[in-house]
Structures are given as C-alpha cells and as structure tokens.
Amino acid sequence: MAGLLGAAAQAHGQIFLCTDAQGHKELTDMRRNASCQLLDLPGAITAPPARKTPPLSGAPARPGIQAAGTPAPAAGAFPRVDGAEQRARDLDRRQILQDELRSEEQKLAAQRLEFNQGQPERQGNERNYAKYQERVAQLKDNISRTQQNVEALKREIANIR
C-alpha cells in the first residue's frame, strides 16, 4: 500500500483519501466528492526532475549506449597491462579455478557416495516413501548441477592462455 502511495504521489502530485457512503476508503488522484481529504505525504515528488541534457534526435538517452555522432574512444585510451603482469594474473586465475575445481570434485564424490547408485539409505524422518523419493530426486539434481559446475570449471581452465 505504501509503495502505491509513493508511486501515485510521484506520478500525479496529489493523493486524496475518499470515503463513500458505506464507509469504504479509497486512495485516488482526483477529488471525487466532498468527503475526499487531501493527504500530506512527506517526501512526495509533485513533478519529475528536469532533464540535464536533451537526447539526440528525439531518442531517449540510455546509459551505456553511445549516441550517434559521438566519437568512439581511441584504442590507446584504454588501460594496458604489460605481459608479465597479465601472466601473473592468469596464473592467479588458474590457481583459483583449480582450487574451486578440486572443491567441486570433492563435493561430487561425497554426493555420489550419499546417492549410493540410486539407493541412498533411508533417514529416520522418511517413514513416508514420498519423502524418500523427493530426497532421492534432490540428490540426483544436486549431482547433475555439480557435474555441470565441474565441466564448466574444466572448460574455463582450458581457456586460460
């Protein structure tokens, strides 16, 4: 309700609280009858802020989009990294990815052990067979997701120069 009040206050500037004959209350942007009271909403914006720069050719300005006629930055304007620093960064990246890969492979081994080739041991709270089946399906999904993570990490490591 408060979000609607804020949005309406920003869009129209005035909010009225109207009460009908049955006592039902309604928030509106126009005075419908004498029972409507103008609400004083602190922080309400009555008009949108003025534009700082007009858009080019009638199109709205969008962040991250280069306007037509604006020159592209020169290739030399981008920061350059020397070869030794880039190799050090690549080695750090490779080490981080390999550590993560080892972690995911250990996680996968533990999940497969718990899954027990599709016949995990029943737990005490799984007297109902449906609960057991739900846990088995969840284990299967977790194994699949972890396998995908391992494959993605291997691909990422292979792509490092």
PDB file of C-alpha atoms in Angstrom:
ATOM      1  CA  MET A   1       0.000   0.000   0.000  1.00  0.00           C
ATOM      2  CA  ALA A   2       2.828   2.405   0.897  1.00  0.00           C
ATOM      3  CA  GLY A   3       4.565   1.651  -2.420  1.00  0.00           C
ATOM      4  CA  LEU A   4       1.378   2.531  -4.269  1.00  0.00           C
ATOM      5  CA  LEU A   5       1.119   5.765  -2.328  1.00  0.00           C
ATOM      6  CA  GLY A   6       4.683   6.699  -3.248  1.00  0.00           C
ATOM      7  CA  ALA A   7       4.240   5.801  -6.913  1.00  0.00           C
ATOM      8  CA  ALA A   8       0.963   7.679  -7.158  1.00  0.00           C
ATOM      9  CA  ALA A   9       2.405  10.692  -5.370  1.00  0.00           C
ATOM     10  CA  GLN A  10       5.295  10.811  -7.793  1.00  0.00           C
ATOM     11  CA  ALA A  11       3.103  10.406 -10.848  1.00  0.00           C
ATOM     12  CA  HIS A  12       0.295  12.849 -10.081  1.00  0.00           C
ATOM     13  CA  GLY A  13       1.407  15.016  -7.205  1.00  0.00           C
ATOM     14  CA  GLN A  14      -1.787  14.902  -5.112  1.00  0.00           C
ATOM     15  CA  ILE A  15      -3.381  11.985  -3.299  1.00  0.00           C
ATOM     16  CA  PHE A  16      -6.897  12.102  -1.875  1.00  0.00           C
ATOM     17  CA  LEU A  17      -8.432   9.765   0.705  1.00  0.00           C
ATOM     18  CA  CYS A  18     -12.110   9.400  -0.174  1.00  0.00           C
ATOM     19  CA  THR A  19     -14.772   7.686   1.932  1.00  0.00           C
ATOM     20  CA  ASP A  20     -18.020   6.511   0.321  1.00  0.00           C
ATOM     21  CA  ALA A  21     -21.471   6.184   1.943  1.00  0.00           C
ATOM     22  CA  GLN A  22     -20.724   2.637   3.180  1.00  0.00           C
ATOM     23  CA  GLY A  23     -17.502   3.806   4.874  1.00  0.00           C
ATOM     24  CA  HIS A  24     -15.120   2.219   2.349  1.00  0.00           C
ATOM     25  CA  LYS A  25     -11.911   4.183   1.922  1.00  0.00           C
ATOM     26  CA  GLU A  26     -10.224   4.736  -1.421  1.00  0.00           C
ATOM     27  CA  LEU A  27      -6.983   6.446  -2.436  1.00  0.00           C
ATOM     28  CA  THR A  28      -7.217   8.405  -5.659  1.00  0.00           C
ATOM     29  CA  ASP A  29      -5.504  11.188  -7.566  1.00  0.00           C
ATOM     30  CA  MET A  30      -8.692  13.252  -8.034  1.00  0.00           C
ATOM     31  CA  ARG A  31     -11.250  14.674  -5.637  1.00  0.00           C
ATOM     32  CA  ARG A  32     -14.476  12.766  -6.284  1.00  0.00           C
ATOM     33  CA  ASN A  33     -16.729  14.290  -3.638  1.00  0.00           C
ATOM     34  CA  ALA A  34     -16.724  16.497  -0.551  1.00  0.00           C
ATOM     35  CA  SER A  35     -15.644  13.625   1.708  1.00  0.00           C
ATOM     36  CA  CYS A  36     -12.259  13.422  -0.037  1.00  0.00           C
ATOM     37  CA  GLN A  37      -9.341  14.745   2.001  1.00  0.00           C
ATOM     38  CA  LEU A  38      -6.003  15.786   0.506  1.00  0.00           C
ATOM     39  CA  LEU A  39      -3.196  13.760   2.092  1.00  0.00           C
ATOM     40  CA  ASP A  40       0.069  15.430   3.037  1.00  0.00           C
ATOM     41  CA  LEU A  41       2.774  12.893   2.093  1.00  0.00           C
ATOM     42  CA  PRO A  42       6.240  13.944   3.213  1.00  0.00           C
ATOM     43  CA  GLY A  43       8.872  13.447   0.552  1.00  0.00           C
ATOM     44  CA  ALA A  44       6.336  13.152  -2.270  1.00  0.00           C
ATOM     45  CA  ILE A  45       7.567  14.464  -5.605  1.00  0.00           C
ATOM     46  CA  THR A  46       4.981  16.596  -7.320  1.00  0.00           C
ATOM     47  CA  ALA A  47       6.791  16.933 -10.650  1.00  0.00           C
ATOM     48  CA  PRO A  48       9.530  14.889 -12.305  1.00  0.00           C
ATOM     49  CA  PRO A  49      13.015  16.406 -12.177  1.00  0.00           C
ATOM     50  CA  ALA A  50      14.113  18.405 -15.210  1.00  0.00           C
ATOM     51  CA  ARG A  51      16.390  16.753 -17.768  1.00  0.00           C
ATOM     52  CA  LYS A  52      20.022  17.738 -17.616  1.00  0.00           C
ATOM     53  CA  THR A  53      20.812  17.171 -21.297  1.00  0.00           C
ATOM     54  CA  PRO A  54      18.365  16.801 -24.155  1.00  0.00           C
ATOM     55  CA  PRO A  55      18.525  13.469 -26.024  1.00  0.00           C
ATOM     56  CA  LEU A  56      19.878  13.428 -29.570  1.00  0.00           C
ATOM     57  CA  SER A  57      17.391  13.220 -32.447  1.00  0.00           C
ATOM     58  CA  GLY A  58      14.375  12.755 -30.195  1.00  0.00           C
ATOM     59  CA  ALA A  59      15.594   9.390 -28.841  1.00  0.00           C
ATOM     60  CA  PRO A  60      15.788   8.898 -25.097  1.00  0.00           C
ATOM     61  CA  ALA A  61      19.291   8.879 -23.668  1.00  0.00           C
ATOM     62  CA  ARG A  62      20.292   5.453 -22.369  1.00  0.00           C
ATOM     63  CA  PRO A  63      23.287   4.742 -20.177  1.00  0.00           C
ATOM     64  CA  GLY A  64      25.956   2.550 -21.765  1.00  0.00           C
ATOM     65  CA  ILE A  65      24.737   3.312 -25.314  1.00  0.00           C
ATOM     66  CA  GLN A  66      26.898   5.586 -27.406  1.00  0.00           C
ATOM     67  CA  ALA A  67      24.925   8.293 -29.165  1.00  0.00           C
ATOM     68  CA  ALA A  68      25.268   8.713 -32.913  1.00  0.00           C
ATOM     69  CA  GLY A  69      27.843  11.305 -33.849  1.00  0.00           C
ATOM     70  CA  THR A  70      29.807  10.838 -30.628  1.00  0.00           C
ATOM     71  CA  PRO A  71      33.358   9.748 -31.398  1.00  0.00           C
ATOM     72  CA  ALA A  72      34.427   6.363 -30.040  1.00  0.00           C
ATOM     73  CA  PRO A  73      37.304   6.394 -27.547  1.00  0.00           C
ATOM     74  CA  ALA A  74      40.701   5.893 -29.146  1.00  0.00           C
ATOM     75  CA  ALA A  75      42.239   2.434 -28.862  1.00  0.00           C
ATOM     76  CA  GLY A  76      45.145   3.882 -26.871  1.00  0.00           C
ATOM     77  CA  ALA A  77      42.758   5.398 -24.318  1.00  0.00           C
ATOM     78  CA  PHE A  78      42.135   2.015 -22.678  1.00  0.00           C
ATOM     79  CA  PRO A  79      44.472   0.936 -19.894  1.00  0.00           C
ATOM     80  CA  ARG A  80      47.173  -1.508 -20.986  1.00  0.00           C
ATOM     81  CA  VAL A  81      48.677  -4.276 -18.887  1.00  0.00           C
ATOM     82  CA  ASP A  82      52.203  -5.453 -19.570  1.00  0.00           C
ATOM     83  CA  GLY A  83      52.792  -9.119 -20.433  1.00  0.00           C
ATOM     84  CA  ALA A  84      54.407 -10.111 -17.127  1.00  0.00           C
ATOM     85  CA  GLU A  85      51.525  -8.712 -15.075  1.00  0.00           C
ATOM     86  CA  GLN A  86      48.976 -10.400 -17.338  1.00  0.00           C
ATOM     87  CA  ARG A  87      50.782 -13.744 -16.975  1.00  0.00           C
ATOM     88  CA  ALA A  88      50.756 -13.309 -13.183  1.00  0.00           C
ATOM     89  CA  ARG A  89      47.030 -12.557 -13.288  1.00  0.00           C
ATOM     90  CA  ASP A  90      46.423 -15.615 -15.478  1.00  0.00           C
ATOM     91  CA  LEU A  91      48.403 -17.818 -13.065  1.00  0.00           C
ATOM     92  CA  ASP A  92      46.394 -16.486 -10.120  1.00  0.00           C
ATOM     93  CA  ARG A  93      43.172 -17.085 -12.016  1.00  0.00           C
ATOM     94  CA  ARG A  94      44.257 -20.620 -12.949  1.00  0.00           C
ATOM     95  CA  GLN A  95      45.115 -21.373  -9.293  1.00  0.00           C
ATOM     96  CA  ILE A  96      41.764 -20.058  -8.056  1.00  0.00           C
ATOM     97  CA  LEU A  97      39.876 -22.087 -10.676  1.00  0.00           C
ATOM     98  CA  GLN A  98      41.876 -25.235  -9.894  1.00  0.00           C
ATOM     99  CA  ASP A  99      41.153 -24.848  -6.180  1.00  0.00           C
ATOM    100  CA  GLU A 100      37.474 -24.430  -6.953  1.00  0.00           C
ATOM    101  CA  LEU A 101      37.598 -27.452  -9.279  1.00  0.00           C
ATOM    102  CA  ARG A 102      39.134 -29.613  -6.528  1.00  0.00           C
ATOM    103  CA  SER A 103      36.427 -28.434  -4.132  1.00  0.00           C
ATOM    104  CA  GLU A 104      33.635 -29.239  -6.610  1.00  0.00           C
ATOM    105  CA  GLU A 105      35.126 -32.668  -7.374  1.00  0.00           C
ATOM    106  CA  GLN A 106      35.243 -33.490  -3.640  1.00  0.00           C
ATOM    107  CA  LYS A 107      31.654 -32.314  -3.303  1.00  0.00           C
ATOM    108  CA  LEU A 108      30.653 -34.508  -6.278  1.00  0.00           C
ATOM    109  CA  ALA A 109      32.368 -37.558  -4.746  1.00  0.00           C
ATOM    110  CA  ALA A 110      30.522 -37.014  -1.449  1.00  0.00           C
ATOM    111  CA  GLN A 111      27.190 -36.596  -3.264  1.00  0.00           C
ATOM    112  CA  ARG A 112      27.734 -39.793  -5.265  1.00  0.00           C
ATOM    113  CA  LEU A 113      28.617 -41.659  -2.090  1.00  0.00           C
ATOM    114  CA  GLU A 114      25.409 -40.453  -0.418  1.00  0.00           C
ATOM    115  CA  PHE A 115      23.368 -41.238  -3.556  1.00  0.00           C
ATOM    116  CA  ASN A 116      24.639 -44.855  -3.399  1.00  0.00           C
ATOM    117  CA  GLN A 117      23.834 -45.566  -7.081  1.00  0.00           C
ATOM    118  CA  GLY A 118      20.217 -44.519  -6.717  1.00  0.00           C
ATOM    119  CA  GLN A 119      19.567 -46.362  -3.443  1.00  0.00           C
ATOM    120  CA  PRO A 120      20.509 -43.953  -0.619  1.00  0.00           C
ATOM    121  CA  GLU A 121      19.835 -45.117   2.920  1.00  0.00           C
ATOM    122  CA  ARG A 122      16.527 -44.007   4.346  1.00  0.00           C
ATOM    123  CA  GLN A 123      16.675 -41.472   7.127  1.00  0.00           C
ATOM    124  CA  GLY A 124      14.611 -41.557  10.318  1.00  0.00           C
ATOM    125  CA  ASN A 125      12.276 -38.778   9.186  1.00  0.00           C
ATOM    126  CA  GLU A 126      11.473 -40.587   5.914  1.00  0.00           C
ATOM    127  CA  ARG A 127       8.810 -43.030   7.076  1.00  0.00           C
ATOM    128  CA  ASN A 128       6.748 -41.803   4.151  1.00  0.00           C
ATOM    129  CA  TYR A 129       8.096 -43.205   0.863  1.00  0.00           C
ATOM    130  CA  ALA A 130       7.229 -39.982  -0.973  1.00  0.00           C
ATOM    131  CA  LYS A 131       9.654 -38.057   1.254  1.00  0.00           C
ATOM    132  CA  TYR A 132      12.360 -40.583   0.437  1.00  0.00           C
ATOM    133  CA  GLN A 133      11.697 -40.268  -3.284  1.00  0.00           C
ATOM    134  CA  GLU A 134      11.783 -36.481  -3.008  1.00  0.00           C
ATOM    135  CA  ARG A 135      15.207 -36.632  -1.315  1.00  0.00           C
ATOM    136  CA  VAL A 136      16.499 -39.070  -3.956  1.00  0.00           C
ATOM    137  CA  ALA A 137      15.350 -36.687  -6.720  1.00  0.00           C
ATOM    138  CA  GLN A 138      17.013 -33.763  -4.919  1.00  0.00           C
ATOM    139  CA  LEU A 139      20.259 -35.743  -4.623  1.00  0.00           C
ATOM    140  CA  LYS A 140      20.089 -36.544  -8.335  1.00  0.00           C
ATOM    141  CA  ASP A 141      19.597 -32.847  -9.181  1.00  0.00           C
ATOM    142  CA  ASN A 142      22.490 -31.841  -6.908  1.00  0.00           C
ATOM    143  CA  ILE A 143      24.792 -34.374  -8.574  1.00  0.00           C
ATOM    144  CA  SER A 144      23.798 -33.128 -12.024  1.00  0.00           C
ATOM    145  CA  ARG A 145      24.384 -29.498 -11.035  1.00  0.00           C
ATOM    146  CA  THR A 146      27.776 -30.279  -9.504  1.00  0.00           C
ATOM    147  CA  GLN A 147      28.800 -32.234 -12.624  1.00  0.00           C
ATOM    148  CA  GLN A 148      27.909 -29.207 -14.736  1.00  0.00           C
ATOM    149  CA  ASN A 149      29.999 -26.993 -12.434  1.00  0.00           C
ATOM    150  CA  VAL A 150      32.987 -29.344 -12.780  1.00  0.00           C
ATOM    151  CA  GLU A 151      32.656 -29.346 -16.579  1.00  0.00           C
ATOM    152  CA  ALA A 152      32.367 -25.549 -16.683  1.00  0.00           C
ATOM    153  CA  LEU A 153      35.438 -25.119 -14.481  1.00  0.00           C
ATOM    154  CA  LYS A 154      37.430 -27.503 -16.705  1.00  0.00           C
ATOM    155  CA  ARG A 155      36.401 -25.504 -19.793  1.00  0.00           C
ATOM    156  CA  GLU A 156      37.341 -22.244 -18.068  1.00  0.00           C
ATOM    157  CA  ILE A 157      40.764 -23.603 -17.099  1.00  0.00           C
ATOM    158  CA  ALA A 158      41.327 -24.808 -20.676  1.00  0.00           C
ATOM    159  CA  ASN A 159      40.555 -21.279 -21.984  1.00  0.00           C
ATOM    160  CA  ILE A 160      43.274 -19.608 -19.898  1.00  0.00           C
ATOM    161  CA  ARG A 161      46.274 -18.681 -22.008  1.00  0.00           C
TER     162      ARG A 161
END
